[in-house]
Every structure is written in structure tokens, then in C-alpha cells.
Amino acid sequence: MKFLVINGPNLNLLGQREPGIYGEENYEALCQMVKDYAAAHGSTAECFQSNYEGAIIDAIHGARGVYDAIVMNPGAFTHYSIAILDALKAVDVPCIEVHISNVHQREEFRHKSVTAPACVGQVTGLGLYGYLAAMGYFLEKQSEL
Ligand code: DQA
């Protein structure tokens, strides 16, 4: 499978940003981890990160006909970006939403995801493993996608 792994705002600062919540691994380590996992399963993973909503929307549009599945952590855009919700609905590339932290154990405003309704499912609170869990699901279910 060809995976596109999208990370939204502030996730470029993984490892430095609130390590008690997001862990000590940096963004490069995350990308290497998803690439290695994909390769171990006869697949590929491209990583894209942006702090800009429009750039993320463009990346989702660009996935059409290029990638089999999207694994996305929209960061704070999760909680209010109707534009990212609409972008996911506009393309026929299945997406799983990932959150490193357990958003349900945190502030009330993080409990709501406006983007998850356009996703196959959501993984939250499993740390960086959540990205692999999402990829594993797609690999397992690829004949049904
Ligand atoms: C996050 C959770 C969001 O609420 C937050 O804004 C992030 C990261 C997570 O991975 O746990 O930037 O998506």
C-alpha cells in the first residue's frame, strides 16, 4: 500500500513540545518509524507536516489517485477545521485520524473532533504506536477498501 502520513500544527516540535504528553521521540523518528513499518509490510509511507491549514488541504487533495490511505494527526485543527473535514469528504482516499495523547483525558475542547466523521476511525492515546495501529488496520483491511 501507499500511505500518506499527515501531521498538522506543532507536530514538527515532537520531542521538544510538552514531552510529558507527546513523548521524547522527535518528528524525524516518527517518520522513520512509519517508513520502516511500511517497508516491513511491502508498502511505502510518505510523511507530510505543515502548520498551515491550506497546505494540509492541498496535501489531502493531492492524495487522490496517488495514495491508498491517509493516516492523519490534524493537531489542533482536529477540533475546529471544517475545511479539513470537507477536504477529506471531497476525496475518495480513506483516512484514519490519530492522536498521540488521549484527548479524552484532557481539556473539554479536545474531546470534540470535527474531522473524525470523515474518517474510517480514530486512534487516540496510544502514543506514536497509534500511527502504526492505523497503518496495520489498513494493511489488514486493504481488500475491503
Ligand atoms: C493531538 C491532540 C490535539 O488536541 C493537539 O492540539 C495536538 C496533538 C495529539 O496528537 O494528541 O496538537 O492531536
mmCIF file of C-alpha atoms and ligand atoms in Angstrom:
data_model
loop_
_atom_site.group_PDB
_atom_site.id
_atom_site.type_symbol
_atom_site.label_atom_id
_atom_site.label_comp_id
_atom_site.label_asym_id
_atom_site.label_seq_id
_atom_site.Cartn_x
_atom_site.Cartn_y
_atom_site.Cartn_z
ATOM 1 C CA MET A 1 0.000 0.000 0.000
ATOM 2 C CA LYS A 2 0.996 3.613 -0.451
ATOM 3 C CA PHE A 3 0.423 5.614 2.728
ATOM 4 C CA LEU A 4 0.395 9.364 3.186
ATOM 5 C CA VAL A 5 1.064 10.311 6.811
ATOM 6 C CA ILE A 6 -0.030 13.875 7.507
ATOM 7 C CA ASN A 7 0.824 15.761 10.672
ATOM 8 C CA GLY A 8 -0.645 19.138 11.484
ATOM 9 C CA PRO A 9 0.479 22.145 13.510
ATOM 10 C CA ASN A 10 3.182 21.904 16.169
ATOM 11 C CA LEU A 11 3.894 18.247 15.477
ATOM 12 C CA ASN A 12 7.197 19.280 13.902
ATOM 13 C CA LEU A 13 8.224 20.017 17.506
ATOM 14 C CA LEU A 14 7.674 16.463 18.724
ATOM 15 C CA GLY A 15 10.295 15.556 21.303
ATOM 16 C CA GLN A 16 10.643 19.180 22.427
ATOM 17 C CA ARG A 17 6.975 20.042 22.797
ATOM 18 C CA GLU A 18 5.399 19.010 26.135
ATOM 19 C CA PRO A 19 7.333 15.703 26.270
ATOM 20 C CA GLY A 20 5.273 14.566 29.268
ATOM 21 C CA ILE A 21 2.266 14.486 26.935
ATOM 22 C CA TYR A 22 3.743 13.756 23.499
ATOM 23 C CA GLY A 23 6.871 11.790 24.411
ATOM 24 C CA GLU A 24 10.585 12.170 23.750
ATOM 25 C CA GLU A 25 10.730 10.953 20.143
ATOM 26 C CA ASN A 26 11.081 13.675 17.529
ATOM 27 C CA TYR A 27 9.242 14.136 14.237
ATOM 28 C CA GLU A 28 12.076 12.614 12.187
ATOM 29 C CA ALA A 29 11.952 9.482 14.360
ATOM 30 C CA LEU A 30 8.190 9.267 13.800
ATOM 31 C CA CYS A 31 8.675 9.469 10.027
ATOM 32 C CA GLN A 32 11.406 6.847 10.098
ATOM 33 C CA MET A 33 9.191 4.601 12.208
ATOM 34 C CA VAL A 34 6.237 4.768 9.781
ATOM 35 C CA LYS A 35 8.523 4.299 6.768
ATOM 36 C CA ASP A 36 10.182 1.255 8.353
ATOM 37 C CA TYR A 37 6.812 -0.219 9.280
ATOM 38 C CA ALA A 38 5.507 0.313 5.750
ATOM 39 C CA ALA A 39 8.636 -1.222 4.201
ATOM 40 C CA ALA A 40 8.365 -4.248 6.507
ATOM 41 C CA HIS A 41 4.898 -4.771 5.047
ATOM 42 C CA GLY A 42 5.782 -4.335 1.372
ATOM 43 C CA SER A 43 4.425 -0.792 1.414
ATOM 44 C CA THR A 44 5.602 2.812 1.349
ATOM 45 C CA ALA A 45 4.853 5.809 3.547
ATOM 46 C CA GLU A 46 5.407 9.458 2.717
ATOM 47 C CA CYS A 47 5.373 11.997 5.533
ATOM 48 C CA PHE A 48 3.959 15.486 5.263
ATOM 49 C CA GLN A 49 3.821 18.070 8.044
ATOM 50 C CA SER A 50 2.505 21.606 7.976
ATOM 51 C CA ASN A 51 1.472 24.267 10.419
ATOM 52 C CA TYR A 52 -0.878 25.695 7.772
ATOM 53 C CA GLU A 53 -4.440 24.551 7.206
ATOM 54 C CA GLY A 54 -4.396 25.262 3.447
ATOM 55 C CA ALA A 55 -1.231 23.233 2.928
ATOM 56 C CA ILE A 56 -2.853 20.262 4.667
ATOM 57 C CA ILE A 57 -5.939 20.637 2.483
ATOM 58 C CA ASP A 58 -3.717 20.697 -0.623
ATOM 59 C CA ALA A 59 -1.958 17.540 0.576
ATOM 60 C CA ILE A 60 -5.308 15.777 1.024
ATOM 61 C CA HIS A 61 -6.415 16.848 -2.476
ATOM 62 C CA GLY A 62 -3.082 15.678 -3.891
ATOM 63 C CA ALA A 63 -3.577 12.217 -2.389
ATOM 64 C CA ARG A 64 -6.310 11.431 -4.937
ATOM 65 C CA GLY A 65 -5.172 8.664 -7.236
ATOM 66 C CA VAL A 66 -1.694 8.685 -5.660
ATOM 67 C CA TYR A 67 -2.092 7.125 -2.198
ATOM 68 C CA ASP A 68 -4.200 4.219 -0.982
ATOM 69 C CA ALA A 69 -4.734 5.569 2.516
ATOM 70 C CA ILE A 70 -4.096 8.598 4.691
ATOM 71 C CA VAL A 71 -3.067 8.462 8.347
ATOM 72 C CA MET A 72 -3.515 11.935 9.779
ATOM 73 C CA ASN A 73 -2.926 13.718 13.035
ATOM 74 C CA PRO A 74 -4.512 17.110 12.358
ATOM 75 C CA GLY A 75 -3.260 18.504 15.707
ATOM 76 C CA ALA A 76 -5.442 21.342 16.974
ATOM 77 C CA PHE A 77 -7.185 21.589 13.564
ATOM 78 C CA THR A 78 -8.989 18.433 14.698
ATOM 79 C CA HIS A 79 -11.138 20.496 16.957
ATOM 80 C CA TYR A 80 -12.312 23.198 14.564
ATOM 81 C CA SER A 81 -11.303 22.759 10.918
ATOM 82 C CA ILE A 82 -14.446 22.295 8.870
ATOM 83 C CA ALA A 83 -12.233 22.919 5.826
ATOM 84 C CA ILE A 84 -10.155 19.796 6.570
ATOM 85 C CA LEU A 85 -13.362 17.826 7.197
ATOM 86 C CA ASP A 86 -14.634 18.934 3.775
ATOM 87 C CA ALA A 87 -11.312 18.094 2.097
ATOM 88 C CA LEU A 88 -11.466 14.539 3.484
ATOM 89 C CA LYS A 89 -15.037 14.228 2.248
ATOM 90 C CA ALA A 90 -14.048 15.543 -1.184
ATOM 91 C CA VAL A 91 -11.501 12.813 -1.885
ATOM 92 C CA ASP A 92 -12.063 9.083 -2.014
ATOM 93 C CA VAL A 93 -8.904 8.208 -0.086
ATOM 94 C CA PRO A 94 -9.712 6.571 3.265
ATOM 95 C CA CYS A 95 -8.246 8.241 6.344
ATOM 96 C CA ILE A 96 -7.696 7.226 9.953
ATOM 97 C CA GLU A 97 -7.263 10.028 12.478
ATOM 98 C CA VAL A 98 -4.517 9.614 15.060
ATOM 99 C CA HIS A 99 -3.863 11.450 18.328
ATOM 100 C CA ILE A 100 -0.720 10.742 20.282
ATOM 101 C CA SER A 101 -2.271 11.771 23.588
ATOM 102 C CA ASN A 102 -5.587 10.547 24.931
ATOM 103 C CA VAL A 103 -7.628 13.605 24.023
ATOM 104 C CA HIS A 104 -10.497 12.385 26.212
ATOM 105 C CA GLN A 105 -8.358 12.664 29.351
ATOM 106 C CA ARG A 106 -7.538 16.279 28.527
ATOM 107 C CA GLU A 107 -9.379 19.600 28.274
ATOM 108 C CA GLU A 108 -13.017 19.511 27.206
ATOM 109 C CA PHE A 109 -12.275 21.341 23.939
ATOM 110 C CA ARG A 110 -10.079 18.406 22.845
ATOM 111 C CA HIS A 111 -12.882 15.872 23.252
ATOM 112 C CA LYS A 112 -14.618 17.013 20.075
ATOM 113 C CA SER A 113 -13.208 16.103 16.663
ATOM 114 C CA VAL A 114 -14.840 17.816 13.693
ATOM 115 C CA THR A 115 -12.629 15.833 11.290
ATOM 116 C CA ALA A 116 -13.249 12.297 12.616
ATOM 117 C CA PRO A 117 -16.697 11.947 10.959
ATOM 118 C CA ALA A 118 -14.925 11.879 7.584
ATOM 119 C CA CYS A 119 -12.515 9.174 8.779
ATOM 120 C CA VAL A 120 -12.751 5.400 8.908
ATOM 121 C CA GLY A 121 -11.894 5.614 12.595
ATOM 122 C CA GLN A 122 -9.815 7.334 15.222
ATOM 123 C CA VAL A 123 -6.880 6.150 17.352
ATOM 124 C CA THR A 124 -6.167 8.197 20.460
ATOM 125 C CA GLY A 125 -3.827 7.862 23.417
ATOM 126 C CA LEU A 126 -1.506 5.125 22.145
ATOM 127 C CA GLY A 127 1.469 7.420 21.627
ATOM 128 C CA LEU A 128 3.383 7.103 18.356
ATOM 129 C CA TYR A 129 2.218 3.493 18.127
ATOM 130 C CA GLY A 130 -1.169 4.896 17.102
ATOM 131 C CA TYR A 131 0.220 5.678 13.617
ATOM 132 C CA LEU A 132 1.298 2.047 13.212
ATOM 133 C CA ALA A 133 -2.040 0.787 14.531
ATOM 134 C CA ALA A 134 -3.803 2.846 11.860
ATOM 135 C CA MET A 135 -1.485 1.544 9.130
ATOM 136 C CA GLY A 136 -1.922 -2.013 10.417
ATOM 137 C CA TYR A 137 -5.676 -1.671 10.133
ATOM 138 C CA PHE A 138 -5.415 -0.533 6.518
ATOM 139 C CA LEU A 139 -2.988 -3.345 5.673
ATOM 140 C CA GLU A 140 -5.336 -5.872 7.224
ATOM 141 C CA LYS A 141 -8.432 -4.482 5.511
ATOM 142 C CA GLN A 142 -6.989 -3.359 2.192
ATOM 143 C CA SER A 143 -9.088 -5.805 0.152
ATOM 144 C CA GLU A 144 -12.231 -4.186 1.618
ATOM 145 C CA LEU A 145 -11.235 -0.559 0.992
HETATM 146 C C1 DQA B 1 -3.003 15.979 19.301
HETATM 147 C C2 DQA B 1 -4.085 16.436 20.281
HETATM 148 C C3 DQA B 1 -4.577 17.827 19.931
HETATM 149 O O1 DQA B 1 -5.583 18.245 20.850
HETATM 150 C C4 DQA B 1 -3.438 18.818 19.979
HETATM 151 O O2 DQA B 1 -3.893 20.095 19.586
HETATM 152 C C5 DQA B 1 -2.256 18.395 19.187
HETATM 153 C C6 DQA B 1 -1.866 16.988 19.215
HETATM 154 C C7 DQA B 1 -2.379 14.622 19.712
HETATM 155 O O3 DQA B 1 -1.671 14.050 18.893
HETATM 156 O O4 DQA B 1 -2.575 14.158 20.836
HETATM 157 O O5 DQA B 1 -1.579 19.197 18.583
HETATM 158 O O6 DQA B 1 -3.575 15.815 18.027
#
